[in-house]
Coordinates of C-alpha atoms and ligand atoms in Angstrom, one line a residue:
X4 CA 0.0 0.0 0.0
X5 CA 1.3 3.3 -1.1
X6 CA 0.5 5.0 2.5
X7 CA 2.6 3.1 4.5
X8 CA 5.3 3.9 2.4
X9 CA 7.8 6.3 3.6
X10 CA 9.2 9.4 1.6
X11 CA 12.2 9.7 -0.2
X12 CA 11.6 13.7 -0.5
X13 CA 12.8 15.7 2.1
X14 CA 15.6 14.4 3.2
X15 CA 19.3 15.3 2.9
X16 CA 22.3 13.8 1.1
X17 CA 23.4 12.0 4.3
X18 CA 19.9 10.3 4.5
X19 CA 19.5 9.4 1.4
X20 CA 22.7 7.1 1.8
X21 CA 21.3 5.6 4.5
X22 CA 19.0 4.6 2.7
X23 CA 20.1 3.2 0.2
X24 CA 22.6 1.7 2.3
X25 CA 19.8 0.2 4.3
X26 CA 18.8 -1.5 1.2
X27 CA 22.0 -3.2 0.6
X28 CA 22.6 -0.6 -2.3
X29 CA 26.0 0.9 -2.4
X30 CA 25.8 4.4 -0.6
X31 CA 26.6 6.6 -3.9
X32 CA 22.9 5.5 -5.0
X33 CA 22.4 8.2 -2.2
X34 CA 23.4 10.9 -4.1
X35 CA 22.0 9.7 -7.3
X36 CA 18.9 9.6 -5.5
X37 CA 18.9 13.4 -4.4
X38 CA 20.2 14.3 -8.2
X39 CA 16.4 12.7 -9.2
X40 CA 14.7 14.2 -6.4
X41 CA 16.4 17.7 -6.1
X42 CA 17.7 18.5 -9.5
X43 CA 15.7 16.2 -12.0
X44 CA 12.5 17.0 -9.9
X45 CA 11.3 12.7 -11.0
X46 CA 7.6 12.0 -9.6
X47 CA 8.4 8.3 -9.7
X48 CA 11.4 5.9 -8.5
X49 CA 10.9 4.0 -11.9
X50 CA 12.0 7.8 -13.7
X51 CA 15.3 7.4 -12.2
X52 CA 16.5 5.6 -14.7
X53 CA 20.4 5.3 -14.0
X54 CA 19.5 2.9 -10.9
X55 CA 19.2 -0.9 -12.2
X56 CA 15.9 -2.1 -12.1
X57 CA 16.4 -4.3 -9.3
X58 CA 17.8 -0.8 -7.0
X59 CA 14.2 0.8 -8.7
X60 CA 12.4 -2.4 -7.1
X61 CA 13.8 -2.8 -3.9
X62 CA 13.7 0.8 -3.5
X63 CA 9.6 1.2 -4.5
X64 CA 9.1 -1.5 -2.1
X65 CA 9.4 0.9 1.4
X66 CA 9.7 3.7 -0.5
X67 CA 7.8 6.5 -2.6
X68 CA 9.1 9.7 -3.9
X69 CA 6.7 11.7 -2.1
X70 CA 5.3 14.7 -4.6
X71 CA 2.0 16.0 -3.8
X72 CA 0.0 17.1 -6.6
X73 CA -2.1 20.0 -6.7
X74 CA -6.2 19.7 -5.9
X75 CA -7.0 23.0 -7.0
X76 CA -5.2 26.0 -8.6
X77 CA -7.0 29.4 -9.2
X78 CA -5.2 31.9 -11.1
X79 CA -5.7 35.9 -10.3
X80 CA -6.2 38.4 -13.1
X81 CA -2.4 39.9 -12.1
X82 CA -0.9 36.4 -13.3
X83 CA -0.3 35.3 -9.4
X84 CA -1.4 31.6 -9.0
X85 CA -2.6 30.1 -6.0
X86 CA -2.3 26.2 -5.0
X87 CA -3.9 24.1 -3.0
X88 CA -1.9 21.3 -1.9
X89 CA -3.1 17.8 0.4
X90 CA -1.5 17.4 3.6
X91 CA -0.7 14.6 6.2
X92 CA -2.9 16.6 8.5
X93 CA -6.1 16.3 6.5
X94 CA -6.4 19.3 6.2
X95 CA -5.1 21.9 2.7
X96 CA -2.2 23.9 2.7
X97 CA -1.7 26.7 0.4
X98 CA 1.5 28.1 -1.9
X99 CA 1.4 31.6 -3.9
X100 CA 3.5 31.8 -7.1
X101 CA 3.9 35.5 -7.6
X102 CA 5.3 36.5 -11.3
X103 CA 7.1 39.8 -12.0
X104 CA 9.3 41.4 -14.6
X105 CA 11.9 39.4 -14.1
X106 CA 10.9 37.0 -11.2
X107 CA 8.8 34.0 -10.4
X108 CA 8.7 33.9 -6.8
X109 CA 6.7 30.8 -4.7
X110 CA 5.4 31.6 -1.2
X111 CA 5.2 28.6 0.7
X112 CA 3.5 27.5 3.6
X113 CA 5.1 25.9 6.6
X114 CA 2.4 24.8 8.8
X115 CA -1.2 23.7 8.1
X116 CA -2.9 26.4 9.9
X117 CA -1.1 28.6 13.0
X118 CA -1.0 28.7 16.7
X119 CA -0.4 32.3 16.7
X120 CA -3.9 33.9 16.3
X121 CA -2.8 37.4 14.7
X122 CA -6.1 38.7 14.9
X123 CA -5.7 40.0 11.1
X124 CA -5.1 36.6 9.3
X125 CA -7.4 34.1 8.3
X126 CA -4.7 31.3 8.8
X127 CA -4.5 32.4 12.6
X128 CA -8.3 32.3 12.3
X129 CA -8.3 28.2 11.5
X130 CA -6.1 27.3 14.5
X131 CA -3.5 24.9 14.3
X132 CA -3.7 21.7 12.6
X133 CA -0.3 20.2 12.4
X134 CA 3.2 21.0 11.3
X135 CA 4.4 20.5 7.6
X136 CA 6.9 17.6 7.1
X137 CA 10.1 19.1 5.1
X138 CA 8.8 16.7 2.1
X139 CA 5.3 18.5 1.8
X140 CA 7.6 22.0 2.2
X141 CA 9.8 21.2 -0.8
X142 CA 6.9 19.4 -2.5
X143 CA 5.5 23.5 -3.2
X144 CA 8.1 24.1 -4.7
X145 CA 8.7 20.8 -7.2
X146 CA 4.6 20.5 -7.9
X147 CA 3.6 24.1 -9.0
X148 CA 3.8 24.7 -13.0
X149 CA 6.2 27.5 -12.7
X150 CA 9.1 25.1 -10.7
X151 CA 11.6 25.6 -13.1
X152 CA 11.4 29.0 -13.8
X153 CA 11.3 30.2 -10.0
X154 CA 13.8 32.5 -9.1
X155 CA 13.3 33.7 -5.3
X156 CA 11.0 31.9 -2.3
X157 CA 9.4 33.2 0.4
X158 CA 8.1 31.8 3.8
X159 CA 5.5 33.7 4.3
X160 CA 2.2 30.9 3.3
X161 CA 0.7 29.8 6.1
X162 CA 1.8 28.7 9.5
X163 CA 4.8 30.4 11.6
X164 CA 8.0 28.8 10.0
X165 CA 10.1 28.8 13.4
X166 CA 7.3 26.8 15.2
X167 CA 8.5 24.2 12.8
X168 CA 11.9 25.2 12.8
X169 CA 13.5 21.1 12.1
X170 CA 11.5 21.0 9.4
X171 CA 12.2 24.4 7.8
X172 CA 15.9 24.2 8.7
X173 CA 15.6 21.2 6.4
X174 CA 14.2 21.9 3.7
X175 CA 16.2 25.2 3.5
X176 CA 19.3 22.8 3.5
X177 CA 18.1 20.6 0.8
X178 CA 17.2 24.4 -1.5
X179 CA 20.6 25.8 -0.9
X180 CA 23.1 22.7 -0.7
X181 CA 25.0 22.0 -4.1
X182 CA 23.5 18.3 -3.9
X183 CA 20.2 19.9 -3.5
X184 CA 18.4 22.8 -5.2
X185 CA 21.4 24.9 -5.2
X186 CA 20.0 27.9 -4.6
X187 CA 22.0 30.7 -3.2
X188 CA 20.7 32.1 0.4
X189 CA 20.0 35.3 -1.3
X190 CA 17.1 34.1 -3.1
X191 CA 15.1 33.1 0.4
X192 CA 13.3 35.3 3.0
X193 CA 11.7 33.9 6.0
X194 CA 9.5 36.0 7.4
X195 CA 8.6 35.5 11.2
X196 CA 6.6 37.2 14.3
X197 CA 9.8 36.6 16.2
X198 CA 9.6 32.7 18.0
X199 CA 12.5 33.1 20.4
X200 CA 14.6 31.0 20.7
X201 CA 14.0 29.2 17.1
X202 CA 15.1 33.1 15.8
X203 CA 18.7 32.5 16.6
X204 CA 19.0 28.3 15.4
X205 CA 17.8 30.5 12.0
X206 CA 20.3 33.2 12.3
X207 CA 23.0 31.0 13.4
X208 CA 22.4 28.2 10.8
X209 CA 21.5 29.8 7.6
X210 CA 22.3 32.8 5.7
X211 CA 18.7 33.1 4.5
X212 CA 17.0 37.1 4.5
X213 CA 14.8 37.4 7.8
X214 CA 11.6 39.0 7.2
X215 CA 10.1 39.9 10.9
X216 CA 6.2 40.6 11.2
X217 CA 6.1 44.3 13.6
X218 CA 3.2 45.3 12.6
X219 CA 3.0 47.8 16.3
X220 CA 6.0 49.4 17.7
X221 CA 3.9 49.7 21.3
X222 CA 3.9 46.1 23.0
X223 CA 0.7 46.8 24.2
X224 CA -0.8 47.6 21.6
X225 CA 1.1 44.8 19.5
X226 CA -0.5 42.4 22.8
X227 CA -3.8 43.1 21.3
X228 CA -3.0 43.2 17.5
X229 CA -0.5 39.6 18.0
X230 CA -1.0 37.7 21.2
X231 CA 2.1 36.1 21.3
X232 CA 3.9 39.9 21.9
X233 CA 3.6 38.0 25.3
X234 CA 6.0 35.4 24.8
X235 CA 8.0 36.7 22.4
X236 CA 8.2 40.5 23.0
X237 CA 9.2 42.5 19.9
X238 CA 11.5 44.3 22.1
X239 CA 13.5 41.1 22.9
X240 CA 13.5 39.7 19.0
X241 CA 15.0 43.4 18.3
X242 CA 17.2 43.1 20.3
X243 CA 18.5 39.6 19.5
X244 CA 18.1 40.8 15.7
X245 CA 20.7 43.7 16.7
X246 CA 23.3 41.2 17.7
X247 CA 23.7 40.0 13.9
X248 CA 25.2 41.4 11.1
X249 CA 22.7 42.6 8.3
X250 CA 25.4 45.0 6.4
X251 CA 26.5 42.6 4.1
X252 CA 24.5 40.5 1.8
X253 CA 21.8 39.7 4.3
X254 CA 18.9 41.3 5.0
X255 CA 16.6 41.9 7.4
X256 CA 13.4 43.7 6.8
X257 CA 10.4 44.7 9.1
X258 CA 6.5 43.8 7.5
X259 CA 4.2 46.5 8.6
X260 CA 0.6 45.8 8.0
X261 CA -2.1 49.1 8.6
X262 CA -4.9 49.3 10.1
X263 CA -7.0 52.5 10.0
X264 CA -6.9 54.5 13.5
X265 CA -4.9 51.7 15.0
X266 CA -1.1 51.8 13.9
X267 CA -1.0 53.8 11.3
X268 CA 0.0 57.7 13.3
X269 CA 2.6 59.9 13.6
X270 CA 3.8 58.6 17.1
X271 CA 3.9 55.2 15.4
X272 CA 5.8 56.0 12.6
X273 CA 8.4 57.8 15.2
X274 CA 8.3 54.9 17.9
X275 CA 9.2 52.4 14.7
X276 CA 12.3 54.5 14.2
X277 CA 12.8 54.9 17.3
X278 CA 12.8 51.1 17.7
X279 CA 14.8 50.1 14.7
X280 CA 17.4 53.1 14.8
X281 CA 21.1 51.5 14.3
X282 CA 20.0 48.2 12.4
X283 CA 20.6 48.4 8.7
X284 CA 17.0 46.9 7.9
X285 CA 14.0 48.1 5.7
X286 CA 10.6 48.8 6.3
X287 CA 7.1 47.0 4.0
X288 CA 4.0 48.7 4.4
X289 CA 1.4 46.4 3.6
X290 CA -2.3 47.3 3.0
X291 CA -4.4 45.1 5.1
X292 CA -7.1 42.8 2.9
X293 CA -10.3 42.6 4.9
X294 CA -11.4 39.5 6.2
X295 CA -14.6 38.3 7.7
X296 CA -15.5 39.3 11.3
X297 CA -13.1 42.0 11.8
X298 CA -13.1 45.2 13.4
X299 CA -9.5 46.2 11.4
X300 CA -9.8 48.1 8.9
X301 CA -7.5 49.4 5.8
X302 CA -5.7 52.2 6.4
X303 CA -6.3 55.0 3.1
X304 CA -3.5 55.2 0.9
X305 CA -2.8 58.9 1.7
X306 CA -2.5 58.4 5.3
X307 CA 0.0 55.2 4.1
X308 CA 2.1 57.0 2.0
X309 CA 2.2 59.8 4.6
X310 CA 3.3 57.3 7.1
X311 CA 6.0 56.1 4.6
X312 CA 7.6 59.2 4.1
X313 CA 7.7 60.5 7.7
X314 CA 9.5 57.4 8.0
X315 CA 11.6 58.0 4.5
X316 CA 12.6 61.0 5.9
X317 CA 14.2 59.7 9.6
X318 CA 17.1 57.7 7.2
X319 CA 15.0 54.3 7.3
X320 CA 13.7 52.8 4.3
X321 CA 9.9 52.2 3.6
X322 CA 8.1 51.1 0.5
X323 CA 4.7 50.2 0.6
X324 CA 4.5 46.6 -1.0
X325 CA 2.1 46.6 -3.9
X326 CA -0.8 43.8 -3.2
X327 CA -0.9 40.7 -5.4
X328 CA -3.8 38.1 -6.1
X329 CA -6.4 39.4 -3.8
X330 CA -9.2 38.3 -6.4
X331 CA -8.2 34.9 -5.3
X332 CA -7.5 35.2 -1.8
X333 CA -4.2 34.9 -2.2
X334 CA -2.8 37.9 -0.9
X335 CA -1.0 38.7 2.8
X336 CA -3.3 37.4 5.7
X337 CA -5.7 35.8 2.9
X338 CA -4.6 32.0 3.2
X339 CA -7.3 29.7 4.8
X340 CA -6.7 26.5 3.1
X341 CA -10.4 26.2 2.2
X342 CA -11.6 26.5 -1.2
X343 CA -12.7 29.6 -2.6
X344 CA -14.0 30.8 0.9
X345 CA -16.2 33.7 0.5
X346 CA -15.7 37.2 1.7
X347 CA -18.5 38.9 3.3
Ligands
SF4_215 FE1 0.3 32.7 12.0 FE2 1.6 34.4 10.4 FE3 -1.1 34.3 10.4 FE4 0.3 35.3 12.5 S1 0.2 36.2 10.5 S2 -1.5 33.9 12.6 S3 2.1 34.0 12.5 S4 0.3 32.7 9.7

């Protein structure tokens, strides 16, 4: 029976020679394995067609390779695609391929649902339903039509990525390691409300951009907007943030959602400078997508772009990031995992 088979996907170049060593094959069948899997992108152990027949067999009988196909895709009238993708759990996980001049870039989920009940997303809304294994992580990226033509990734689907930290750690191994995607750091930003003390295993261990979700520079306001400003105060994440070095190639950038007459004032503009003053960092206003139930409202565009530039204008750089695929729900805070959910 398929299901009780395990994955070959997902794991790293030392695993797979375990394997294969477990199946009396010799342990360079490891790396051809992740040359299929990684760089060939096979569905099926019977495409990998430098393995003998007998490898193929032996290896098909405890194994599969693990790809999960997409059971529905919705495309929005800006060309960004959405996916909905099976998972262990039972429950659908989303990923976002966002096209642009010169970019493809996939937005990929890390958990099916969220434990961390930001009152402004809809994945927070859905609780938590279970962590992604690395396989269904780097599945995103293998199943969606645009694989081979992605150039940049972002963690910022659903779930909070350092709540699942192993598993992300992982698969960010398997994109950026020669025998595996071989993608340069560069290309990935994790983006994160700040899960101490999973923040520094990802600073320490990876050169991947961090992408941190402020969204209030007041913790008590940030309390009401993110309750897990309780256990992992934004002051604390800035100040472990402060401790690394984001003057080189890596970046670090602040998202900055806004929500009429909440965050989006003068004294918050200056607190936010206040609070980031000394780290070489950048600042992405976001305008917030309404979603059912809510008492948040967008902020106008004026009072955005006012914001932006009192910012601009302290030495700290602000853009406001232009909103993709909300016709199809695939935008920031938009990602429920259910089907065509209505707005009311
Ligand atoms: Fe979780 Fe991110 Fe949504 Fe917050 S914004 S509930 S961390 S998915």
């Amino acid at each position: 029976m398929v299901e009780n088979k395990k994955k070959l996907l997902g794991n790293n170049l030392a695993q797979l020679k375990e394997i294969a060593l477990s199946l009396g094959l010799p342990a360079f069948t490891g790396k051809q394995l992740a040359d299929w899997l990684y760089k060939k992108k096979v569905t099926s152990i019977d495409q990998m067609t430098n393995l003998s027949k007998a490898a193929r067999e032996k290896l098909s009988q405890e194994y599969i390779v693990g790809i999960d196909k997409a059971i529905d895709i919705q495309a929005s009238s800006d060309g960004t695609k959405k996916y909905l993708f099976p998972c262990h759990t039972g429950s659908a996980i989303e990923a976002v391929m966002i096209p642009d001049a010169d970019r493809a870039t996939i937005c990929v989920s890390s958990q099916a649902g969220c434990k961390m009940g930001c009152k402004f997303c809809m994945t927070g809304r859905q609780g938590f339903k279970g962590n992604l294994e690395t396989a269904e992580i780097i599945s995103q990226f293998i199943s969606i039509d645009e694989s081979d033509s992605l150039t940049n990734a972002v963690f910022m689907g659903m779930g909070e990525p350092l709540d699942n930290i192993d598993n992300v750690l992982a698969a960010i191994e398997i994109l950026t390691a020669d025998w595996g995607f071989a993608w340069s750091p560069k290309r990935i930003t994790l983006s994160s409300i700040g899960v101490l003390p999973a923040l520094k295993r990802f600073l320490d261990e990876t050169k991947v951009h961090l992408a941190i979700s402020l969204h209030d520079p007041f913790p008590q306001e940030r309390l009401s907007l993110m309750p897990m400003q309780k256990a992992f105060p934004i002051e604390e994440v800035i100040k472990l943030i402060k401790k690394y070095d984001f003057t080189g190639q890596r970046r670090v950038s602040f998202e900055y959602t806004m929500f009429n007459r909440v965050n989006d004032t003068k004294q918050h503009a200056d607190a936010l400078v206040r609070m980031l003053r000394g780290l070489e960092c950048r600042i992405n206003l976001i305008r917030f997508h309404a979603i059912p139930d809510s008492e948040l409202s967008p902020s106008p565009m004026l009072i955005i772009e006012q914001f932006r530039d009192r910012i601009n204008s302290s030495g700290i750089t602000a853009t406001i990031r232009a909103s993709r695929g909300e016709d199809i729900l695939a935008a920031c805070g938009m990602l429920s995992g259910k089907q065509k959910q209505q707005l009311q």
